[in-house]
PDB file of C-alpha atoms and ligand atoms in Angstrom:
ATOM      1  CA  MET A   1       0.000   0.000   0.000  1.00 81.00           C
ATOM      2  CA  ASP A   2       1.214   3.501  -0.882  1.00 88.00           C
ATOM      3  CA  PHE A   3       1.178   6.232   1.737  1.00 95.00           C
ATOM      4  CA  HIS A   4       1.420   9.851   0.655  1.00 96.00           C
ATOM      5  CA  PRO A   5       4.897  11.299   1.384  1.00 96.00           C
ATOM      6  CA  ASP A   6       3.244  14.255   3.172  1.00 97.00           C
ATOM      7  CA  LEU A   7       1.532  11.891   5.611  1.00 98.00           C
ATOM      8  CA  ILE A   8       4.785  10.058   6.266  1.00 98.00           C
ATOM      9  CA  ARG A   9       6.509  13.410   6.892  1.00 97.00           C
ATOM     10  CA  PHE A  10       3.749  14.640   9.246  1.00 97.00           C
ATOM     11  CA  LEU A  11       3.870  11.443  11.279  1.00 98.00           C
ATOM     12  CA  LYS A  12       7.665  11.279  11.439  1.00 97.00           C
ATOM     13  CA  LYS A  13       7.873  14.670  13.093  1.00 97.00           C
ATOM     14  CA  ALA A  14       4.644  14.453  15.140  1.00 98.00           C
ATOM     15  CA  THR A  15       4.990  14.502  18.915  1.00 98.00           C
ATOM     16  CA  ARG A  16       1.273  14.603  19.760  1.00 98.00           C
ATOM     17  CA  VAL A  17      -1.082  12.152  18.086  1.00 98.00           C
ATOM     18  CA  ALA A  18      -4.606  11.036  18.989  1.00 98.00           C
ATOM     19  CA  ALA A  19      -6.524   8.075  17.597  1.00 98.00           C
ATOM     20  CA  LEU A  20     -10.227   7.365  17.931  1.00 98.00           C
ATOM     21  CA  THR A  21     -11.247   3.749  17.390  1.00 98.00           C
ATOM     22  CA  GLY A  22     -14.604   2.048  16.958  1.00 97.00           C
ATOM     23  CA  ALA A  23     -16.105  -1.381  16.415  1.00 95.00           C
ATOM     24  CA  GLY A  24     -14.367  -1.800  13.041  1.00 96.00           C
ATOM     25  CA  VAL A  25     -10.974  -2.186  14.741  1.00 97.00           C
ATOM     26  CA  SER A  26     -12.196  -5.286  16.586  1.00 97.00           C
ATOM     27  CA  GLN A  27     -14.009  -6.725  13.589  1.00 95.00           C
ATOM     28  CA  GLU A  28     -10.880  -8.633  12.487  1.00 96.00           C
ATOM     29  CA  SER A  29     -10.723 -10.134  15.992  1.00 97.00           C
ATOM     30  CA  GLY A  30     -14.117 -11.695  15.308  1.00 94.00           C
ATOM     31  CA  LEU A  31     -16.048  -9.315  17.540  1.00 92.00           C
ATOM     32  CA  ARG A  32     -19.289  -7.913  16.317  1.00 82.00           C
ATOM     33  CA  THR A  33     -20.866  -4.572  16.974  1.00 77.00           C
ATOM     34  CA  PHE A  34     -23.583  -4.359  19.625  1.00 72.00           C
ATOM     35  CA  ARG A  35     -26.400  -4.896  17.202  1.00 71.00           C
ATOM     36  CA  ASP A  36     -24.673  -7.605  15.163  1.00 79.00           C
ATOM     37  CA  ALA A  37     -23.939  -9.484  18.402  1.00 79.00           C
ATOM     38  CA  GLN A  38     -27.664  -9.798  19.010  1.00 81.00           C
ATOM     39  CA  THR A  39     -28.028 -13.209  17.417  1.00 82.00           C
ATOM     40  CA  GLY A  40     -29.961 -16.315  18.469  1.00 84.00           C
ATOM     41  CA  PHE A  41     -31.711 -15.948  21.792  1.00 89.00           C
ATOM     42  CA  TRP A  42     -30.847 -12.258  21.986  1.00 89.00           C
ATOM     43  CA  GLN A  43     -32.427 -11.356  18.665  1.00 89.00           C
ATOM     44  CA  GLN A  44     -35.884 -11.025  20.211  1.00 92.00           C
ATOM     45  CA  TYR A  45     -34.847  -7.975  22.229  1.00 93.00           C
ATOM     46  CA  ARG A  46     -34.498  -4.357  21.215  1.00 91.00           C
ATOM     47  CA  PRO A  47     -31.177  -2.674  22.164  1.00 89.00           C
ATOM     48  CA  GLU A  48     -33.070  -0.530  24.656  1.00 91.00           C
ATOM     49  CA  ASP A  49     -34.303  -3.717  26.385  1.00 93.00           C
ATOM     50  CA  LEU A  50     -30.706  -4.717  27.080  1.00 94.00           C
ATOM     51  CA  ALA A  51     -28.614  -1.598  27.442  1.00 94.00           C
ATOM     52  CA  THR A  52     -30.448   1.256  29.129  1.00 96.00           C
ATOM     53  CA  PRO A  53     -30.898   2.257  32.774  1.00 96.00           C
ATOM     54  CA  ARG A  54     -34.614   1.545  32.260  1.00 96.00           C
ATOM     55  CA  ALA A  55     -33.875  -2.015  31.151  1.00 96.00           C
ATOM     56  CA  PHE A  56     -31.677  -2.580  34.191  1.00 96.00           C
ATOM     57  CA  ALA A  57     -34.343  -1.215  36.543  1.00 95.00           C
ATOM     58  CA  ARG A  58     -36.983  -3.445  34.938  1.00 95.00           C
ATOM     59  CA  ASP A  59     -35.019  -6.678  34.525  1.00 94.00           C
ATOM     60  CA  PRO A  60     -31.459  -6.558  35.908  1.00 92.00           C
ATOM     61  CA  LYS A  61     -31.011 -10.311  35.459  1.00 92.00           C
ATOM     62  CA  LEU A  62     -31.672 -10.097  31.713  1.00 93.00           C
ATOM     63  CA  VAL A  63     -29.143  -7.270  31.379  1.00 94.00           C
ATOM     64  CA  TRP A  64     -26.552  -9.190  33.416  1.00 93.00           C
ATOM     65  CA  ASP A  65     -27.047 -12.286  31.241  1.00 91.00           C
ATOM     66  CA  TRP A  66     -26.590 -10.252  28.056  1.00 92.00           C
ATOM     67  CA  TYR A  67     -23.346  -8.740  29.310  1.00 93.00           C
ATOM     68  CA  ALA A  68     -22.115 -12.089  30.661  1.00 90.00           C
ATOM     69  CA  TYR A  69     -22.611 -13.460  27.146  1.00 90.00           C
ATOM     70  CA  ARG A  70     -20.750 -10.558  25.556  1.00 91.00           C
ATOM     71  CA  ARG A  71     -17.987 -10.670  28.186  1.00 92.00           C
ATOM     72  CA  GLU A  72     -17.321 -14.326  27.407  1.00 91.00           C
ATOM     73  CA  THR A  73     -17.122 -13.549  23.683  1.00 91.00           C
ATOM     74  CA  ALA A  74     -14.713 -10.667  24.313  1.00 91.00           C
ATOM     75  CA  LYS A  75     -12.536 -12.747  26.622  1.00 91.00           C
ATOM     76  CA  GLY A  76     -12.216 -15.411  23.927  1.00 93.00           C
ATOM     77  CA  ALA A  77     -11.047 -12.846  21.347  1.00 96.00           C
ATOM     78  CA  HIS A  78      -7.463 -11.823  20.593  1.00 98.00           C
ATOM     79  CA  PRO A  79      -6.143  -8.448  19.448  1.00 98.00           C
ATOM     80  CA  ASN A  80      -5.413  -8.192  15.731  1.00 98.00           C
ATOM     81  CA  ALA A  81      -2.648  -6.468  13.793  1.00 98.00           C
ATOM     82  CA  GLY A  82      -4.515  -3.135  13.962  1.00 98.00           C
ATOM     83  CA  HIS A  83      -4.538  -3.168  17.782  1.00 98.00           C
ATOM     84  CA  TYR A  84      -0.829  -4.029  17.819  1.00 98.00           C
ATOM     85  CA  ALA A  85       0.037  -1.280  15.335  1.00 98.00           C
ATOM     86  CA  LEU A  86      -1.655   1.291  17.606  1.00 98.00           C
ATOM     87  CA  ALA A  87       0.248  -0.046  20.628  1.00 98.00           C
ATOM     88  CA  ALA A  88       3.469   0.295  18.606  1.00 98.00           C
ATOM     89  CA  MET A  89       2.638   3.900  17.729  1.00 98.00           C
ATOM     90  CA  GLU A  90       2.173   4.716  21.410  1.00 98.00           C
ATOM     91  CA  LYS A  91       5.713   3.508  22.099  1.00 98.00           C
ATOM     92  CA  ILE A  92       7.189   5.683  19.345  1.00 98.00           C
ATOM     93  CA  ILE A  93       5.203   8.930  19.628  1.00 98.00           C
ATOM     94  CA  PRO A  94       5.909  10.979  22.787  1.00 98.00           C
ATOM     95  CA  GLU A  95       2.247  11.885  23.460  1.00 98.00           C
ATOM     96  CA  PHE A  96      -0.134   9.322  22.029  1.00 98.00           C
ATOM     97  CA  THR A  97      -3.741   9.200  23.219  1.00 98.00           C
ATOM     98  CA  LEU A  98      -5.937   6.288  22.258  1.00 98.00           C
ATOM     99  CA  ILE A  99      -9.609   7.139  22.488  1.00 98.00           C
ATOM    100  CA  THR A 100     -11.859   4.138  22.044  1.00 98.00           C
ATOM    101  CA  GLN A 101     -15.574   3.542  21.843  1.00 97.00           C
ATOM    102  CA  ASN A 102     -14.961  -0.184  22.191  1.00 96.00           C
ATOM    103  CA  VAL A 103     -15.754  -1.919  25.459  1.00 96.00           C
ATOM    104  CA  ASP A 104     -13.909  -5.176  24.704  1.00 96.00           C
ATOM    105  CA  GLY A 105     -10.574  -4.330  26.364  1.00 96.00           C
ATOM    106  CA  LEU A 106      -8.519  -5.563  23.383  1.00 98.00           C
ATOM    107  CA  HIS A 107      -6.399  -2.402  23.080  1.00 98.00           C
ATOM    108  CA  ARG A 108      -5.024  -3.030  26.569  1.00 98.00           C
ATOM    109  CA  VAL A 109      -4.335  -6.686  25.806  1.00 98.00           C
ATOM    110  CA  ALA A 110      -2.381  -5.526  22.741  1.00 98.00           C
ATOM    111  CA  GLY A 111      -0.193  -3.308  24.933  1.00 98.00           C
ATOM    112  CA  SER A 112      -1.729   0.160  24.637  1.00 98.00           C
ATOM    113  CA  GLN A 113      -1.625   2.013  27.939  1.00 98.00           C
ATOM    114  CA  ASN A 114      -2.813   5.583  27.507  1.00 98.00           C
ATOM    115  CA  ILE A 115      -6.411   4.626  26.722  1.00 98.00           C
ATOM    116  CA  LEU A 116      -9.588   6.634  27.190  1.00 98.00           C
ATOM    117  CA  GLU A 117     -12.472   4.160  27.230  1.00 97.00           C
ATOM    118  CA  LEU A 118     -15.290   6.525  26.320  1.00 97.00           C
ATOM    119  CA  HIS A 119     -17.970   3.836  26.539  1.00 96.00           C
ATOM    120  CA  GLY A 120     -16.494   1.983  29.520  1.00 96.00           C
ATOM    121  CA  SER A 121     -15.500  -1.681  29.621  1.00 95.00           C
ATOM    122  CA  ILE A 122     -17.502  -4.896  29.729  1.00 93.00           C
ATOM    123  CA  LEU A 123     -14.688  -6.435  31.737  1.00 92.00           C
ATOM    124  CA  LYS A 124     -15.467  -4.171  34.688  1.00 94.00           C
ATOM    125  CA  VAL A 125     -18.491  -3.740  36.936  1.00 95.00           C
ATOM    126  CA  ARG A 126     -19.514  -0.960  39.270  1.00 96.00           C
ATOM    127  CA  CYS A 127     -22.297  -0.236  41.706  1.00 96.00           C
ATOM    128  CA  SER A 128     -25.468   1.142  40.120  1.00 95.00           C
ATOM    129  CA  GLU A 129     -26.026   3.244  43.260  1.00 95.00           C
ATOM    130  CA  CYS A 130     -22.698   4.561  44.590  1.00 96.00           C
ATOM    131  CA  GLY A 131     -20.482   3.933  41.540  1.00 94.00           C
ATOM    132  CA  THR A 132     -17.810   1.947  43.402  1.00 96.00           C
ATOM    133  CA  TYR A 133     -15.971  -0.484  41.125  1.00 94.00           C
ATOM    134  CA  ALA A 134     -15.866  -4.139  42.175  1.00 91.00           C
ATOM    135  CA  ASP A 135     -12.881  -6.370  41.437  1.00 83.00           C
ATOM    136  CA  GLU A 136     -14.744  -9.610  42.018  1.00 84.00           C
ATOM    137  CA  TRP A 137     -18.330 -10.657  41.617  1.00 84.00           C
ATOM    138  CA  ASP A 138     -20.342 -13.845  41.326  1.00 79.00           C
ATOM    139  CA  GLU A 139     -21.793 -14.398  37.913  1.00 72.00           C
ATOM    140  CA  GLY A 140     -24.456 -16.765  36.634  1.00 64.00           C
ATOM    141  CA  LEU A 141     -26.239 -16.972  39.966  1.00 67.00           C
ATOM    142  CA  ASP A 142     -29.928 -16.345  40.347  1.00 75.00           C
ATOM    143  CA  VAL A 143     -29.096 -13.796  43.037  1.00 83.00           C
ATOM    144  CA  LEU A 144     -27.640 -10.676  41.470  1.00 89.00           C
ATOM    145  CA  PRO A 145     -24.289  -9.426  42.770  1.00 91.00           C
ATOM    146  CA  ARG A 146     -24.432  -6.475  45.137  1.00 93.00           C
ATOM    147  CA  CYS A 147     -22.006  -3.741  46.152  1.00 94.00           C
ATOM    148  CA  SER A 148     -19.889  -4.544  49.207  1.00 92.00           C
ATOM    149  CA  LYS A 149     -20.115  -0.906  50.311  1.00 94.00           C
ATOM    150  CA  CYS A 150     -23.764   0.094  49.937  1.00 96.00           C
ATOM    151  CA  ASN A 151     -25.521  -3.134  48.918  1.00 94.00           C
ATOM    152  CA  GLY A 152     -26.765  -1.584  45.655  1.00 94.00           C
ATOM    153  CA  TYR A 153     -26.888  -3.793  42.552  1.00 93.00           C
ATOM    154  CA  LEU A 154     -23.641  -4.091  40.632  1.00 95.00           C
ATOM    155  CA  ARG A 155     -23.889  -3.360  36.908  1.00 96.00           C
ATOM    156  CA  PRO A 156     -21.644  -3.555  33.852  1.00 95.00           C
ATOM    157  CA  ALA A 157     -19.302  -0.539  33.791  1.00 96.00           C
ATOM    158  CA  VAL A 158     -20.338   0.492  30.295  1.00 97.00           C
ATOM    159  CA  VAL A 159     -22.134   3.564  29.019  1.00 96.00           C
ATOM    160  CA  TRP A 160     -25.661   2.564  28.087  1.00 96.00           C
ATOM    161  CA  PHE A 161     -27.944   4.212  25.576  1.00 92.00           C
ATOM    162  CA  GLU A 162     -29.541   7.297  27.170  1.00 91.00           C
ATOM    163  CA  GLU A 163     -26.524   7.774  29.491  1.00 95.00           C
ATOM    164  CA  SER A 164     -23.877  10.440  29.205  1.00 94.00           C
ATOM    165  CA  LEU A 165     -20.203   9.702  28.761  1.00 95.00           C
ATOM    166  CA  PRO A 166     -17.872   9.822  31.778  1.00 94.00           C
ATOM    167  CA  ARG A 167     -16.872  13.483  32.091  1.00 96.00           C
ATOM    168  CA  PRO A 168     -13.131  13.030  32.858  1.00 96.00           C
ATOM    169  CA  GLN A 169     -12.623  10.726  29.869  1.00 96.00           C
ATOM    170  CA  LEU A 170     -14.609  12.946  27.535  1.00 97.00           C
ATOM    171  CA  ASP A 171     -12.748  16.072  28.675  1.00 98.00           C
ATOM    172  CA  ALA A 172      -9.412  14.310  28.195  1.00 98.00           C
ATOM    173  CA  ALA A 173     -10.480  13.147  24.728  1.00 98.00           C
ATOM    174  CA  VAL A 174     -11.523  16.672  23.709  1.00 98.00           C
ATOM    175  CA  ASN A 175      -8.222  17.994  25.035  1.00 98.00           C
ATOM    176  CA  ALA A 176      -6.275  15.378  23.055  1.00 98.00           C
ATOM    177  CA  ALA A 177      -8.244  16.286  19.913  1.00 98.00           C
ATOM    178  CA  GLN A 178      -7.577  20.005  20.432  1.00 98.00           C
ATOM    179  CA  THR A 179      -3.859  19.628  20.987  1.00 98.00           C
ATOM    180  CA  CYS A 180      -2.799  16.794  18.660  1.00 98.00           C
ATOM    181  CA  GLN A 181      -0.953  17.348  15.399  1.00 98.00           C
ATOM    182  CA  VAL A 182      -2.390  14.234  13.750  1.00 98.00           C
ATOM    183  CA  PHE A 183      -5.807  12.711  14.509  1.00 98.00           C
ATOM    184  CA  PHE A 184      -6.801   9.229  13.345  1.00 98.00           C
ATOM    185  CA  SER A 185     -10.403   8.062  13.045  1.00 98.00           C
ATOM    186  CA  ILE A 186     -10.331   4.279  12.700  1.00 98.00           C
ATOM    187  CA  GLY A 187     -13.120   1.741  12.228  1.00 97.00           C
ATOM    188  CA  THR A 188     -15.900   4.006  13.389  1.00 96.00           C
ATOM    189  CA  SER A 189     -18.993   4.991  11.464  1.00 93.00           C
ATOM    190  CA  GLY A 190     -18.729   8.478  12.931  1.00 90.00           C
ATOM    191  CA  VAL A 191     -22.419   8.809  13.631  1.00 88.00           C
ATOM    192  CA  VAL A 192     -22.546   8.307  17.401  1.00 87.00           C
ATOM    193  CA  HIS A 193     -22.138  11.537  19.359  1.00 88.00           C
ATOM    194  CA  PRO A 194     -20.137  12.959  21.022  1.00 92.00           C
ATOM    195  CA  ALA A 195     -17.202  10.779  19.872  1.00 94.00           C
ATOM    196  CA  SER A 196     -17.989  11.591  16.250  1.00 95.00           C
ATOM    197  CA  ALA A 197     -17.326  15.298  16.923  1.00 97.00           C
ATOM    198  CA  LEU A 198     -13.713  14.701  17.998  1.00 98.00           C
ATOM    199  CA  ALA A 199     -12.269  14.509  14.483  1.00 98.00           C
ATOM    200  CA  HIS A 200     -13.937  17.824  13.639  1.00 98.00           C
ATOM    201  CA  THR A 201     -12.590  19.373  16.843  1.00 98.00           C
ATOM    202  CA  ALA A 202      -9.095  18.210  15.875  1.00 98.00           C
ATOM    203  CA  LYS A 203      -9.445  19.519  12.329  1.00 98.00           C
ATOM    204  CA  ALA A 204     -10.704  22.910  13.536  1.00 98.00           C
ATOM    205  CA  ALA A 205      -7.692  23.133  15.867  1.00 98.00           C
ATOM    206  CA  GLY A 206      -5.326  22.542  12.939  1.00 98.00           C
ATOM    207  CA  ALA A 207      -4.602  18.802  13.110  1.00 98.00           C
ATOM    208  CA  VAL A 208      -4.102  16.610  10.079  1.00 98.00           C
ATOM    209  CA  VAL A 209      -7.052  14.185  10.058  1.00 98.00           C
ATOM    210  CA  VAL A 210      -6.571  10.629   8.808  1.00 98.00           C
ATOM    211  CA  GLU A 211      -9.457   8.225   8.330  1.00 98.00           C
ATOM    212  CA  VAL A 212      -9.040   4.452   8.156  1.00 98.00           C
ATOM    213  CA  ASN A 213     -12.355   2.707   7.560  1.00 97.00           C
ATOM    214  CA  ALA A 214     -13.864  -0.092   5.541  1.00 96.00           C
ATOM    215  CA  GLU A 215     -16.273   2.308   3.874  1.00 95.00           C
ATOM    216  CA  PRO A 216     -16.909   6.044   3.469  1.00 97.00           C
ATOM    217  CA  THR A 217     -18.372   7.862   6.479  1.00 96.00           C
ATOM    218  CA  PRO A 218     -19.627  11.399   7.145  1.00 96.00           C
ATOM    219  CA  LEU A 219     -16.002  12.293   8.021  1.00 97.00           C
ATOM    220  CA  THR A 220     -14.505  11.125   4.709  1.00 98.00           C
ATOM    221  CA  ALA A 221     -15.016  14.397   2.821  1.00 97.00           C
ATOM    222  CA  LYS A 222     -13.350  16.394   5.606  1.00 97.00           C
ATOM    223  CA  ALA A 223     -10.377  14.093   6.238  1.00 98.00           C
ATOM    224  CA  ASP A 224      -6.948  15.026   4.847  1.00 98.00           C
ATOM    225  CA  PHE A 225      -5.991  11.409   4.151  1.00 98.00           C
ATOM    226  CA  VAL A 226      -8.451   8.552   3.681  1.00 98.00           C
ATOM    227  CA  PHE A 227      -7.730   4.835   3.560  1.00 98.00           C
ATOM    228  CA  HIS A 228     -10.580   2.518   2.735  1.00 97.00           C
ATOM    229  CA  GLY A 229      -9.900  -1.022   3.846  1.00 97.00           C
ATOM    230  CA  ARG A 230      -9.142  -3.102   6.888  1.00 98.00           C
ATOM    231  CA  SER A 231      -7.447  -1.397   9.805  1.00 98.00           C
ATOM    232  CA  GLY A 232      -5.583  -4.658  10.523  1.00 98.00           C
ATOM    233  CA  GLU A 233      -3.808  -4.267   7.174  1.00 98.00           C
ATOM    234  CA  ILE A 234      -3.559  -0.493   6.762  1.00 98.00           C
ATOM    235  CA  LEU A 235      -2.223   0.418  10.229  1.00 98.00           C
ATOM    236  CA  PRO A 236       0.698  -2.062  10.284  1.00 98.00           C
ATOM    237  CA  GLY A 237       1.551  -0.936   6.744  1.00 98.00           C
ATOM    238  CA  LEU A 238       1.610   2.683   7.874  1.00 98.00           C
ATOM    239  CA  VAL A 239       3.770   1.973  10.936  1.00 98.00           C
ATOM    240  CA  GLN A 240       6.190   0.103   8.692  1.00 97.00           C
ATOM    241  CA  ALA A 241       6.252   2.889   6.081  1.00 97.00           C
ATOM    242  CA  VAL A 242       6.818   5.686   8.631  1.00 97.00           C
ATOM    243  CA  TRP A 243       9.045   4.107  11.252  1.00 96.00           C
ATOM    244  CA  GLY A 244      10.221   0.897   9.590  1.00 93.00           C
ATOM    245  CA  GLU A 245       8.832  -1.234  12.431  1.00 73.00           C
TER     246      GLU A 245
HETATM  247  N1  LIG B   1     -11.324  -2.062   9.335  1.00 91.54           N
HETATM  248  C1  LIG B   1     -11.752  -0.781   9.331  1.00 91.54           C
HETATM  249  N2  LIG B   1     -13.054  -0.432   9.428  1.00 91.54           N
HETATM  250  C2  LIG B   1     -13.959  -1.412   9.534  1.00 91.54           C
HETATM  251  C3  LIG B   1     -13.596  -2.769   9.538  1.00 91.54           C
HETATM  252  C4  LIG B   1     -12.208  -3.093   9.436  1.00 91.54           C
HETATM  253  N3  LIG B   1     -11.765  -4.350   9.440  1.00 91.54           N
HETATM  254  N4  LIG B   1     -14.729  -3.512   9.661  1.00 91.54           N
HETATM  255  C5  LIG B   1     -15.757  -2.654   9.719  1.00 91.54           C
HETATM  256  N5  LIG B   1     -15.294  -1.373   9.648  1.00 91.54           N
HETATM  257  C6  LIG B   1     -16.050  -0.119   9.726  1.00 91.54           C
HETATM  258  C7  LIG B   1     -17.483  -0.213   9.243  1.00 91.54           C
HETATM  259  O1  LIG B   1     -17.530   0.002   7.843  1.00 91.54           O
HETATM  260  C8  LIG B   1     -18.156   0.905  10.032  1.00 91.54           C
HETATM  261  O2  LIG B   1     -18.090   2.144   9.314  1.00 91.54           O
HETATM  262  O3  LIG B   1     -16.138   0.229  11.087  1.00 91.54           O
HETATM  263  C9  LIG B   1     -17.297   1.025  11.297  1.00 91.54           C
HETATM  264  C10 LIG B   1     -18.000   0.533  12.543  1.00 91.54           C
HETATM  265  O4  LIG B   1     -19.090   1.364  12.806  1.00 91.54           O
HETATM  266  P1  LIG B   1     -20.141   1.059  13.980  1.00 91.54           P
HETATM  267  O5  LIG B   1     -20.554  -0.383  13.917  1.00 91.54           O
HETATM  268  O6  LIG B   1     -21.200   2.101  13.915  1.00 91.54           O
HETATM  269  O7  LIG B   1     -19.267   1.198  15.303  1.00 91.54           O
HETATM  270  P2  LIG B   1     -18.860   2.477  16.141  1.00 91.54           P
HETATM  271  O8  LIG B   1     -18.591   3.634  15.249  1.00 91.54           O
HETATM  272  O9  LIG B   1     -17.808   2.023  17.084  1.00 91.54           O
HETATM  273  O10 LIG B   1     -20.199   2.740  16.947  1.00 91.54           O
HETATM  274  C11 LIG B   1     -20.188   3.664  17.996  1.00 91.54           C
HETATM  275  O11 LIG B   1     -22.369   2.919  18.753  1.00 91.54           O
HETATM  276  O12 LIG B   1     -23.482   0.880  18.958  1.00 91.54           O
HETATM  277  C12 LIG B   1     -22.949   1.975  19.653  1.00 91.54           C
HETATM  278  O13 LIG B   1     -21.956   2.145  21.780  1.00 91.54           O
HETATM  279  C13 LIG B   1     -21.838   1.477  20.549  1.00 91.54           C
HETATM  280  O14 LIG B   1     -19.535   2.141  20.746  1.00 91.54           O
HETATM  281  C14 LIG B   1     -20.576   1.919  19.830  1.00 91.54           C
HETATM  282  C15 LIG B   1     -21.039   3.195  19.142  1.00 91.54           C
END
């Protein structure tokens, strides 16, 4: 794959880079997006029956079972070459911020460290009342796990539909977008707010915007460099072309 010499030059001298990732990055690890994962038994439900505060209030057991199912799928998955290429970039670039909408934890498994999980993580749980995170919990029981501090129900530590994003992570993501020299948008359809606004924030602040996606998105026309294809092929190719690694 050919990479424009300007892009190679920008990246070689960049000291601050931010990358936003979405479900497409995990697609080559065999993980499906939320809606695509609703197969078999889960097909009968609407997303709002499984992933909203209302759903949890109405039927917490159903919501726990759905996330237990997705957690098992995520745990069985392995990072792909795209995840590893992003981890490699973090090691090379002095300030590299990885902003992800994915809840599968695969960026961390691949070795990325400076990660802003905008939509939380299915590998973690927290109290639905006091917010305290729990390291251990019993799963698959008929009795739902409760918080050791306040006895409230524990819940998956993800951002559900109708909920707002965690403020510290969102603020840090906006800051990274405003201060980076190069911003990547990778494997995200760019339609879910507020993450989708980050590339525009970066562009308005003067960053070079690079899109890597299987298909065109609303960002494509605004991006400075666009690569249509698989992130697991394009990103390693780019790392090799820029840094020879
Ligand atoms: N490489 C690059 N891009 C890919 C690949 C791949 N191998 N496979 C798919 N894509 C692209 C798709 O073409 C699509 O444009 O990744 C994008 C994934 O878009 P979405 O499924 O909408 O995922 P995302 O943008 O992460 O969605 C945001 O919406 O469902 C909610 O909370 C959920 O975090 C999620 C949010």
